[in-house]
Amino acid sequence: IVLISFLSAGHSQNYDESKVPAYTLPDVLKTIDNKPVCARGAWEKERRPEIVRLFEDNIYGQMPTTFDGINFSKTADDQPTMNGKATLKQVLIEVFKDGKTVQINVTLFVPTHATKPAPVFLLINNRGKDNTDPTREKKSEFWPAEMVIDSGYAIAAFHVSDLAPDDKEAYVKGVLQLYPEQLKADNGMKAIGAWAWGASRVLDYFEKDPDIDSKKVIVVGHSRGGKASLWAAAEDRRFAACVTNCSGNSGAALARRQFGERISRINATFPHWFNTNYKKFNDNEAALPVDQHMLIALVAPRPIYATNASKDLWADPKGTFLALKNAEKVYALYDVKSRLPKTPPGINEPVYKSKMAYHNREGEHNMTSYDWGNFINFANYNFGGRK
Ligand code: GCU
């Protein structure tokens, strides 16, 4: 009985809207010393950098950006594929620091018939490598390359294991070998930070590839990968847009709602994702100086699409919608009017004709061709159609 009550006290999840506690979100437009922020200038100079630091210090860790060198090469000759509709490029990115090297393998398809340079969707792949098969023998809704190419966009992917294996011991083998001091710091980078860092190195490559419009890179991630895509877009303002799909707790969903997954649970199951300081907020969401609406605000004024699945209550679809809503006032500083409704739209009623976009797909925790079809609609709306 003691054990059962322990388990239910520490690890029970709430899925009942009426049991969401009363909470007050930190004001995204008020500095730590309570100064109101009313204009773009103060946001950019003062509050935005302050919020970046708060997320680094309390959740995702630092984002080191110095290294000794970076090299781009091809592991195979470029190849026509998809019946001539695309060119396959297999790129190897090597980053060097203090005698250590990180290698990132990128699979990239560029559309043959669309005008170049092409905007690109970049997936941070947290699932099996088969999902991004360069030979296209295996196809997956998780990364429907043919559909994206047919819409006139390039599509790329790298796997998280190149940066930090998704394992509580092995995660140190990758980016963290370049930055060993991070492992000693309470606000040091961990796996999610390393994956986001990898997305930025792929962007470094895009800046050198004349086929790609590096000013139109949409970083995409699902679930743990969606936490990383959001963090990447927050840290690196070169990303033109962000898609964060079913990213839930410590992604796009508000922590203070304590709905579905909670901080205590994510830290217990995945101690290697977030920094050491984050553990202080186990069962104490109210003490956090941030909540996830502020992470979305860091993407402003760039387009952001936060998406969910109706049966994926673990990732709190409503908490994701509310995080977007609470970031609207930062977009408003840039005169971006949100087109989100006041309350969450119905299932399969995507709101993509907006810089702040949202949908709740019918179904399970996943990323599907329904989702991708709408990511393309969202990109067409925000970047001008490709067809
Ligand atoms: C677990 C985890 C989530 C995560 C998900 C995923 O369910 O608790 O936080 O988003 O895995 O990556 O699929």
Tab-separated table of C-alpha atoms and ligand atoms in Angstrom:
chain	number	residue	atom	x	y	z
A	1	ILE	CA	0.000	0.000	0.000
A	2	VAL	CA	2.841	2.362	0.806
A	3	LEU	CA	4.399	1.603	-2.549
A	4	ILE	CA	1.138	2.140	-4.415
A	5	SER	CA	0.478	5.453	-2.752
A	6	PHE	CA	4.068	6.507	-3.432
A	7	LEU	CA	3.668	5.692	-7.094
A	8	SER	CA	0.400	7.482	-7.446
A	9	ALA	CA	1.637	10.531	-5.530
A	10	GLY	CA	4.793	10.967	-7.529
A	11	HIS	CA	3.858	9.711	-10.942
A	12	SER	CA	0.129	9.967	-11.518
A	13	GLN	CA	-0.816	12.040	-14.514
A	14	ASN	CA	-3.804	14.274	-14.683
A	15	TYR	CA	-6.012	14.113	-17.765
A	16	ASP	CA	-8.956	15.872	-16.192
A	17	GLU	CA	-9.421	19.510	-17.221
A	18	SER	CA	-11.322	20.252	-14.011
A	19	LYS	CA	-8.260	19.247	-11.978
A	20	VAL	CA	-5.869	21.653	-13.675
A	21	PRO	CA	-4.665	23.843	-10.804
A	22	ALA	CA	-5.055	27.613	-10.784
A	23	TYR	CA	-1.801	29.084	-12.057
A	24	THR	CA	-0.223	32.394	-12.977
A	25	LEU	CA	2.147	32.503	-15.906
A	26	PRO	CA	5.266	34.663	-15.701
A	27	ASP	CA	4.621	37.799	-17.739
A	28	VAL	CA	6.605	37.515	-20.943
A	29	LEU	CA	6.660	41.321	-21.188
A	30	LYS	CA	7.944	42.106	-17.727
A	31	THR	CA	11.630	41.809	-16.826
A	32	ILE	CA	12.854	39.870	-13.813
A	33	ASP	CA	12.978	43.180	-11.891
A	34	ASN	CA	9.427	43.894	-12.884
A	35	LYS	CA	10.028	46.451	-15.599
A	36	PRO	CA	7.299	46.457	-18.235
A	37	VAL	CA	8.463	45.942	-21.814
A	38	CYS	CA	6.287	47.860	-24.245
A	39	ALA	CA	8.313	48.119	-27.422
A	40	ARG	CA	10.298	46.030	-29.832
A	41	GLY	CA	13.572	47.705	-28.834
A	42	ALA	CA	13.311	46.816	-25.149
A	43	TRP	CA	12.150	43.339	-26.053
A	44	GLU	CA	15.134	42.714	-28.311
A	45	LYS	CA	17.758	44.410	-26.160
A	46	GLU	CA	16.606	43.442	-22.726
A	47	ARG	CA	13.808	40.994	-22.208
A	48	ARG	CA	14.511	38.582	-25.058
A	49	PRO	CA	18.163	37.968	-24.056
A	50	GLU	CA	17.033	37.648	-20.445
A	51	ILE	CA	14.519	34.935	-21.384
A	52	VAL	CA	17.086	33.085	-23.506
A	53	ARG	CA	19.368	33.020	-20.466
A	54	LEU	CA	16.563	31.823	-18.201
A	55	PHE	CA	15.848	28.895	-20.513
A	56	GLU	CA	19.553	28.087	-20.790
A	57	ASP	CA	20.089	28.260	-17.041
A	58	ASN	CA	16.973	26.418	-15.934
A	59	ILE	CA	16.033	23.976	-18.691
A	60	TYR	CA	18.022	23.346	-21.879
A	61	GLY	CA	21.537	24.383	-20.885
A	62	GLN	CA	24.066	26.613	-22.582
A	63	MET	CA	24.502	26.669	-26.346
A	64	PRO	CA	28.226	26.886	-27.082
A	65	THR	CA	28.883	28.242	-30.562
A	66	THR	CA	32.671	28.290	-30.869
A	67	PHE	CA	34.687	25.549	-32.530
A	68	ASP	CA	37.993	25.307	-34.388
A	69	GLY	CA	36.581	24.453	-37.782
A	70	ILE	CA	33.732	23.027	-39.806
A	71	ASN	CA	33.980	21.023	-43.005
A	72	PHE	CA	31.330	20.055	-45.548
A	73	SER	CA	31.803	17.139	-47.942
A	74	LYS	CA	29.754	14.547	-49.839
A	75	THR	CA	29.682	10.856	-48.996
A	76	ALA	CA	28.372	10.063	-52.500
A	77	ASP	CA	27.946	11.853	-55.814
A	78	ASP	CA	24.722	13.818	-56.189
A	79	GLN	CA	22.125	11.582	-57.766
A	80	PRO	CA	18.909	12.136	-59.705
A	81	THR	CA	16.050	10.329	-57.983
A	82	MET	CA	12.241	10.215	-57.664
A	83	ASN	CA	11.864	9.803	-61.442
A	84	GLY	CA	13.935	12.863	-62.074
A	85	LYS	CA	11.919	15.072	-59.732
A	86	ALA	CA	14.712	15.469	-57.211
A	87	THR	CA	18.435	15.335	-56.655
A	88	LEU	CA	19.734	13.417	-53.675
A	89	LYS	CA	22.668	14.989	-51.846
A	90	GLN	CA	24.394	13.087	-49.073
A	91	VAL	CA	26.320	15.563	-47.017
A	92	LEU	CA	28.808	15.009	-44.236
A	93	ILE	CA	29.339	17.862	-41.801
A	94	GLU	CA	32.395	17.621	-39.571
A	95	VAL	CA	32.916	19.989	-36.665
A	96	PHE	CA	36.350	20.137	-34.996
A	97	LYS	CA	37.359	21.368	-31.567
A	98	ASP	CA	40.392	20.614	-29.410
A	99	GLY	CA	41.295	17.524	-31.424
A	100	LYS	CA	37.759	16.123	-31.218
A	101	THR	CA	35.319	15.749	-34.140
A	102	VAL	CA	31.551	15.491	-34.457
A	103	GLN	CA	30.174	14.069	-37.692
A	104	ILE	CA	26.649	14.884	-38.854
A	105	ASN	CA	25.196	12.980	-41.792
A	106	VAL	CA	22.571	14.886	-43.738
A	107	THR	CA	20.225	13.440	-46.321
A	108	LEU	CA	18.936	16.173	-48.608
A	109	PHE	CA	16.558	16.092	-51.572
A	110	VAL	CA	16.372	19.173	-53.792
A	111	PRO	CA	13.454	19.585	-56.220
A	112	THR	CA	14.537	19.524	-59.869
A	113	HIS	CA	11.760	21.584	-61.388
A	114	ALA	CA	11.181	24.297	-58.785
A	115	THR	CA	13.038	27.604	-58.910
A	116	LYS	CA	16.214	27.584	-56.913
A	117	PRO	CA	17.391	28.346	-54.346
A	118	ALA	CA	14.643	26.294	-52.710
A	119	PRO	CA	13.238	26.738	-49.213
A	120	VAL	CA	13.814	23.627	-47.129
A	121	PHE	CA	12.198	21.597	-44.366
A	122	LEU	CA	14.846	20.239	-42.005
A	123	LEU	CA	13.795	17.339	-39.774
A	124	ILE	CA	15.556	16.591	-36.508
A	125	ASN	CA	14.985	12.823	-36.699
A	126	ASN	CA	14.494	11.194	-33.312
A	127	ARG	CA	13.079	7.953	-34.698
A	128	GLY	CA	14.530	5.074	-36.726
A	129	LYS	CA	16.869	5.996	-39.563
A	130	ASP	CA	14.594	4.078	-41.962
A	131	ASN	CA	12.199	7.007	-41.768
A	132	THR	CA	14.600	9.096	-43.826
A	133	ASP	CA	15.839	6.392	-46.206
A	134	PRO	CA	17.953	8.058	-48.928
A	135	THR	CA	17.302	5.176	-51.366
A	136	ARG	CA	13.495	5.651	-50.985
A	137	GLU	CA	13.052	1.884	-50.865
A	138	LYS	CA	11.450	2.489	-47.507
A	139	LYS	CA	8.923	5.288	-47.324
A	140	SER	CA	7.389	6.763	-44.215
A	141	GLU	CA	4.705	9.300	-43.422
A	142	PHE	CA	7.046	10.617	-40.779
A	143	TRP	CA	9.182	12.210	-43.504
A	144	PRO	CA	7.208	12.101	-46.758
A	145	ALA	CA	9.995	13.318	-49.011
A	146	GLU	CA	8.107	12.753	-52.288
A	147	MET	CA	5.177	14.884	-51.131
A	148	VAL	CA	7.450	17.741	-50.053
A	149	ILE	CA	9.421	17.604	-53.315
A	150	ASP	CA	6.160	17.646	-55.323
A	151	SER	CA	5.252	20.844	-53.473
A	152	GLY	CA	8.444	22.556	-54.602
A	153	TYR	CA	10.408	22.428	-51.345
A	154	ALA	CA	13.674	20.759	-50.519
A	155	ILE	CA	13.646	18.329	-47.603
A	156	ALA	CA	16.510	17.329	-45.338
A	157	ALA	CA	17.084	15.264	-42.220
A	158	PHE	CA	19.772	14.318	-39.750
A	159	HIS	CA	19.603	11.841	-36.906
A	160	VAL	CA	19.856	12.879	-33.254
A	161	SER	CA	22.289	10.048	-32.492
A	162	ASP	CA	25.006	11.852	-34.483
A	163	LEU	CA	24.877	14.649	-31.909
A	164	ALA	CA	23.955	12.862	-28.691
A	165	PRO	CA	22.712	9.280	-28.543
A	166	ASP	CA	19.317	9.234	-26.857
A	167	ASP	CA	20.473	7.320	-23.814
A	168	LYS	CA	21.148	8.431	-20.275
A	169	GLU	CA	24.739	7.239	-20.359
A	170	ALA	CA	25.732	7.372	-24.024
A	171	TYR	CA	24.460	10.937	-24.643
A	172	VAL	CA	27.927	12.265	-23.793
A	173	LYS	CA	29.324	10.734	-27.002
A	174	GLY	CA	28.928	13.470	-29.547
A	175	VAL	CA	28.739	17.233	-29.185
A	176	LEU	CA	29.570	16.998	-25.499
A	177	GLN	CA	32.992	15.566	-26.310
A	178	LEU	CA	33.733	18.934	-27.900
A	179	TYR	CA	32.461	20.785	-24.849
A	180	PRO	CA	33.319	18.596	-21.832
A	181	GLU	CA	32.998	21.557	-19.439
A	182	GLN	CA	29.246	21.482	-20.152
A	183	LEU	CA	28.988	18.183	-18.304
A	184	LYS	CA	30.241	19.771	-15.104
A	185	ALA	CA	27.974	22.818	-15.139
A	186	ASP	CA	24.517	22.797	-13.548
A	187	ASN	CA	23.374	24.809	-16.546
A	188	GLY	CA	25.352	22.707	-19.009
A	189	MET	CA	24.084	21.477	-22.358
A	190	LYS	CA	22.484	18.032	-22.494
A	191	ALA	CA	20.946	15.915	-25.253
A	192	ILE	CA	18.110	18.226	-26.368
A	193	GLY	CA	20.595	21.109	-26.522
A	194	ALA	CA	23.014	18.986	-28.549
A	195	TRP	CA	20.293	18.075	-31.059
A	196	ALA	CA	19.358	21.741	-31.494
A	197	TRP	CA	23.060	22.582	-31.890
A	198	GLY	CA	23.178	20.025	-34.714
A	199	ALA	CA	20.306	21.739	-36.521
A	200	SER	CA	22.318	24.962	-36.479
A	201	ARG	CA	25.331	23.225	-38.028
A	202	VAL	CA	23.090	21.961	-40.844
A	203	LEU	CA	21.988	25.560	-41.314
A	204	ASP	CA	25.695	26.499	-41.541
A	205	TYR	CA	25.871	24.020	-44.423
A	206	PHE	CA	22.723	25.384	-46.123
A	207	GLU	CA	24.357	28.821	-46.169
A	208	LYS	CA	27.018	27.335	-48.464
A	209	ASP	CA	24.704	25.332	-50.751
A	210	PRO	CA	23.488	27.443	-53.715
A	211	ASP	CA	20.505	25.092	-54.223
A	212	ILE	CA	19.095	26.041	-50.827
A	213	ASP	CA	17.540	29.299	-49.684
A	214	SER	CA	19.146	29.528	-46.252
A	215	LYS	CA	16.801	32.406	-45.391
A	216	LYS	CA	13.884	29.985	-45.659
A	217	VAL	CA	14.807	27.047	-43.477
A	218	ILE	CA	11.906	25.513	-41.555
A	219	VAL	CA	13.149	23.418	-38.662
A	220	VAL	CA	10.795	20.509	-37.889
A	221	GLY	CA	10.686	18.088	-35.002
A	222	HIS	CA	8.320	15.556	-33.508
A	223	SER	CA	7.918	15.033	-29.780
A	224	ARG	CA	11.415	15.018	-28.213
A	225	GLY	CA	12.599	16.199	-31.627
A	226	GLY	CA	9.924	18.928	-31.441
A	227	LYS	CA	11.316	20.131	-28.121
A	228	ALA	CA	14.654	20.391	-29.935
A	229	SER	CA	13.207	22.153	-33.012
A	230	LEU	CA	11.635	24.785	-30.782
A	231	TRP	CA	14.828	25.276	-28.809
A	232	ALA	CA	16.819	25.492	-32.058
A	233	ALA	CA	14.534	28.198	-33.443
A	234	ALA	CA	14.673	30.097	-30.144
A	235	GLU	CA	18.470	30.022	-29.940
A	236	ASP	CA	19.281	30.517	-33.614
A	237	ARG	CA	17.411	33.324	-35.272
A	238	ARG	CA	18.593	32.263	-38.709
A	239	PHE	CA	15.833	29.626	-38.745
A	240	ALA	CA	13.031	31.244	-40.706
A	241	ALA	CA	10.227	29.164	-39.191
A	242	CYS	CA	9.595	26.375	-36.719
A	243	VAL	CA	7.327	23.325	-36.671
A	244	THR	CA	6.973	21.647	-33.288
A	245	ASN	CA	4.761	18.559	-33.519
A	246	CYS	CA	3.388	16.827	-30.381
A	247	SER	CA	6.265	18.346	-28.401
A	248	GLY	CA	4.332	18.485	-25.133
A	249	ASN	CA	6.063	18.902	-21.811
A	250	SER	CA	9.244	21.007	-22.018
A	251	GLY	CA	8.265	21.643	-25.629
A	252	ALA	CA	5.303	23.773	-26.677
A	253	ALA	CA	2.915	22.923	-23.808
A	254	LEU	CA	2.543	24.999	-20.649
A	255	ALA	CA	4.171	23.290	-17.663
A	256	ARG	CA	2.008	25.002	-15.053
A	257	ARG	CA	-1.132	23.237	-16.240
A	258	GLN	CA	0.359	20.004	-14.917
A	259	PHE	CA	-1.686	18.163	-17.528
A	260	GLY	CA	-0.312	14.923	-18.966
A	261	GLU	CA	3.443	14.636	-18.629
A	262	ARG	CA	5.047	16.686	-15.874
A	263	ILE	CA	8.554	17.949	-15.237
A	264	SER	CA	9.192	15.439	-12.430
A	265	ARG	CA	8.311	12.602	-14.748
A	266	ILE	CA	10.327	13.797	-17.738
A	267	ASN	CA	13.381	14.358	-15.544
A	268	ALA	CA	13.040	10.908	-14.013
A	269	THR	CA	12.639	9.061	-17.309
A	270	PHE	CA	14.991	11.163	-19.415
A	271	PRO	CA	17.622	12.612	-17.039
A	272	HIS	CA	19.920	13.247	-20.011
A	273	TRP	CA	17.603	15.630	-21.888
A	274	PHE	CA	17.710	18.752	-19.722
A	275	ASN	CA	20.253	20.433	-17.472
A	276	THR	CA	20.817	19.671	-13.811
A	277	ASN	CA	19.054	22.832	-12.627
A	278	TYR	CA	15.812	21.651	-14.192
A	279	LYS	CA	15.537	18.945	-11.549
A	280	LYS	CA	14.829	21.685	-8.980
A	281	PHE	CA	11.429	22.151	-10.537
A	282	ASN	CA	10.228	18.594	-10.074
A	283	ASP	CA	6.736	18.923	-8.590
A	284	ASN	CA	7.371	22.651	-8.360
A	285	GLU	CA	6.393	24.156	-11.707
A	286	ALA	CA	5.332	27.418	-10.072
A	287	ALA	CA	8.926	28.195	-9.101
A	288	LEU	CA	10.124	28.294	-12.722
A	289	PRO	CA	10.939	31.830	-13.883
A	290	VAL	CA	9.626	30.851	-17.335
A	291	ASP	CA	6.891	28.800	-18.911
A	292	GLN	CA	6.751	27.462	-22.444
A	293	HIS	CA	4.780	30.396	-23.914
A	294	MET	CA	8.016	32.321	-23.453
A	295	LEU	CA	9.918	29.840	-25.589
A	296	ILE	CA	7.391	30.381	-28.366
A	297	ALA	CA	7.794	34.136	-27.861
A	298	LEU	CA	11.515	33.781	-28.601
A	299	VAL	CA	10.603	32.643	-32.111
A	300	ALA	CA	8.706	35.905	-32.783
A	301	PRO	CA	8.143	37.370	-35.290
A	302	ARG	CA	8.978	34.264	-37.315
A	303	PRO	CA	6.242	31.794	-38.264
A	304	ILE	CA	5.623	28.992	-35.784
A	305	TYR	CA	3.354	25.970	-36.156
A	306	ALA	CA	2.637	23.955	-33.009
A	307	THR	CA	0.656	20.809	-33.705
A	308	ASN	CA	-0.871	17.995	-31.690
A	309	ALA	CA	-2.891	14.804	-31.966
A	310	SER	CA	-6.277	14.410	-30.326
A	311	LYS	CA	-5.464	11.167	-28.503
A	312	ASP	CA	-2.060	12.395	-27.383
A	313	LEU	CA	-3.184	13.907	-24.090
A	314	TRP	CA	0.258	13.145	-22.655
A	315	ALA	CA	1.486	16.081	-24.793
A	316	ASP	CA	-1.414	18.364	-23.756
A	317	PRO	CA	-2.926	19.761	-26.985
A	318	LYS	CA	-4.832	22.449	-25.077
A	319	GLY	CA	-1.736	23.510	-23.126
A	320	THR	CA	0.046	23.921	-26.454
A	321	PHE	CA	-2.704	26.143	-27.819
A	322	LEU	CA	-2.614	28.248	-24.643
A	323	ALA	CA	1.156	28.630	-24.875
A	324	LEU	CA	0.726	30.071	-28.379
A	325	LYS	CA	-2.031	32.401	-27.192
A	326	ASN	CA	0.128	33.695	-24.359
A	327	ALA	CA	2.932	34.488	-26.805
A	328	GLU	CA	0.685	36.598	-29.031
A	329	LYS	CA	1.597	39.856	-27.321
A	330	VAL	CA	5.230	39.455	-28.330
A	331	TYR	CA	4.232	38.891	-31.961
A	332	ALA	CA	2.059	41.997	-31.604
A	333	LEU	CA	5.197	44.032	-30.813
A	334	TYR	CA	6.173	43.260	-34.419
A	335	ASP	CA	2.681	44.151	-35.644
A	336	VAL	CA	1.960	40.494	-36.346
A	337	LYS	CA	-1.675	39.826	-35.742
A	338	SER	CA	-2.368	36.274	-34.643
A	339	ARG	CA	-5.142	34.539	-36.512
A	340	LEU	CA	-5.661	31.972	-33.792
A	341	PRO	CA	-9.202	31.776	-32.447
A	342	LYS	CA	-9.914	32.548	-28.785
A	343	THR	CA	-10.426	28.910	-27.893
A	344	PRO	CA	-8.790	25.810	-29.403
A	345	PRO	CA	-10.088	24.976	-32.889
A	346	GLY	CA	-11.776	21.601	-33.345
A	347	ILE	CA	-10.053	18.379	-34.278
A	348	ASN	CA	-8.781	18.447	-37.884
A	349	GLU	CA	-9.468	22.171	-38.186
A	350	PRO	CA	-5.969	23.427	-38.954
A	351	VAL	CA	-5.195	27.119	-38.584
A	352	TYR	CA	-2.188	27.488	-40.871
A	353	LYS	CA	-2.941	30.775	-42.611
A	354	SER	CA	-1.169	32.563	-39.817
A	355	LYS	CA	2.307	33.233	-38.492
A	356	MET	CA	1.119	31.645	-35.281
A	357	ALA	CA	-0.361	28.352	-36.398
A	358	TYR	CA	-1.930	25.380	-34.659
A	359	HIS	CA	-3.753	22.160	-35.314
A	360	ASN	CA	-4.978	19.143	-33.420
A	361	ARG	CA	-5.027	16.153	-35.746
A	362	GLU	CA	-7.397	13.289	-35.066
A	363	GLY	CA	-5.402	10.330	-33.807
A	364	GLU	CA	-2.336	9.179	-31.949
A	365	HIS	CA	1.043	10.576	-31.025
A	366	ASN	CA	2.851	10.635	-34.371
A	367	MET	CA	3.728	12.805	-37.347
A	368	THR	CA	1.768	11.900	-40.454
A	369	SER	CA	1.109	13.018	-44.024
A	370	TYR	CA	-1.878	14.945	-42.695
A	371	ASP	CA	0.524	16.948	-40.555
A	372	TRP	CA	3.036	17.420	-43.370
A	373	GLY	CA	0.330	18.496	-45.820
A	374	ASN	CA	-0.475	21.292	-43.417
A	375	PHE	CA	3.182	22.167	-42.795
A	376	ILE	CA	3.378	22.720	-46.559
A	377	ASN	CA	0.201	24.854	-46.499
A	378	PHE	CA	1.721	26.854	-43.663
A	379	ALA	CA	4.981	27.361	-45.568
A	380	ASN	CA	3.076	28.309	-48.746
A	381	TYR	CA	1.122	30.881	-46.781
A	382	ASN	CA	4.121	32.385	-45.031
A	383	PHE	CA	6.746	32.158	-47.777
A	384	GLY	CA	4.599	32.439	-50.876
A	385	GLY	CA	3.457	29.296	-52.695
A	386	ARG	CA	5.934	27.200	-54.622
A	387	LYS	CA	3.487	26.099	-57.297
B	1	GCU	C1	7.965	10.171	-24.168
B	1	GCU	C2	8.262	11.435	-23.399
B	1	GCU	C3	7.803	12.680	-24.150
B	1	GCU	C4	8.342	12.649	-25.557
B	1	GCU	C5	7.978	11.353	-26.233
B	1	GCU	C6	8.543	11.176	-27.636
B	1	GCU	O1	6.587	9.942	-24.202
B	1	GCU	O2	7.651	11.338	-22.145
B	1	GCU	O3	8.227	13.840	-23.484
B	1	GCU	O4	7.886	13.769	-26.262
B	1	GCU	O5	8.462	10.291	-25.466
B	1	GCU	O6	9.627	11.695	-27.931
B	1	GCU	O7	7.906	10.482	-28.440
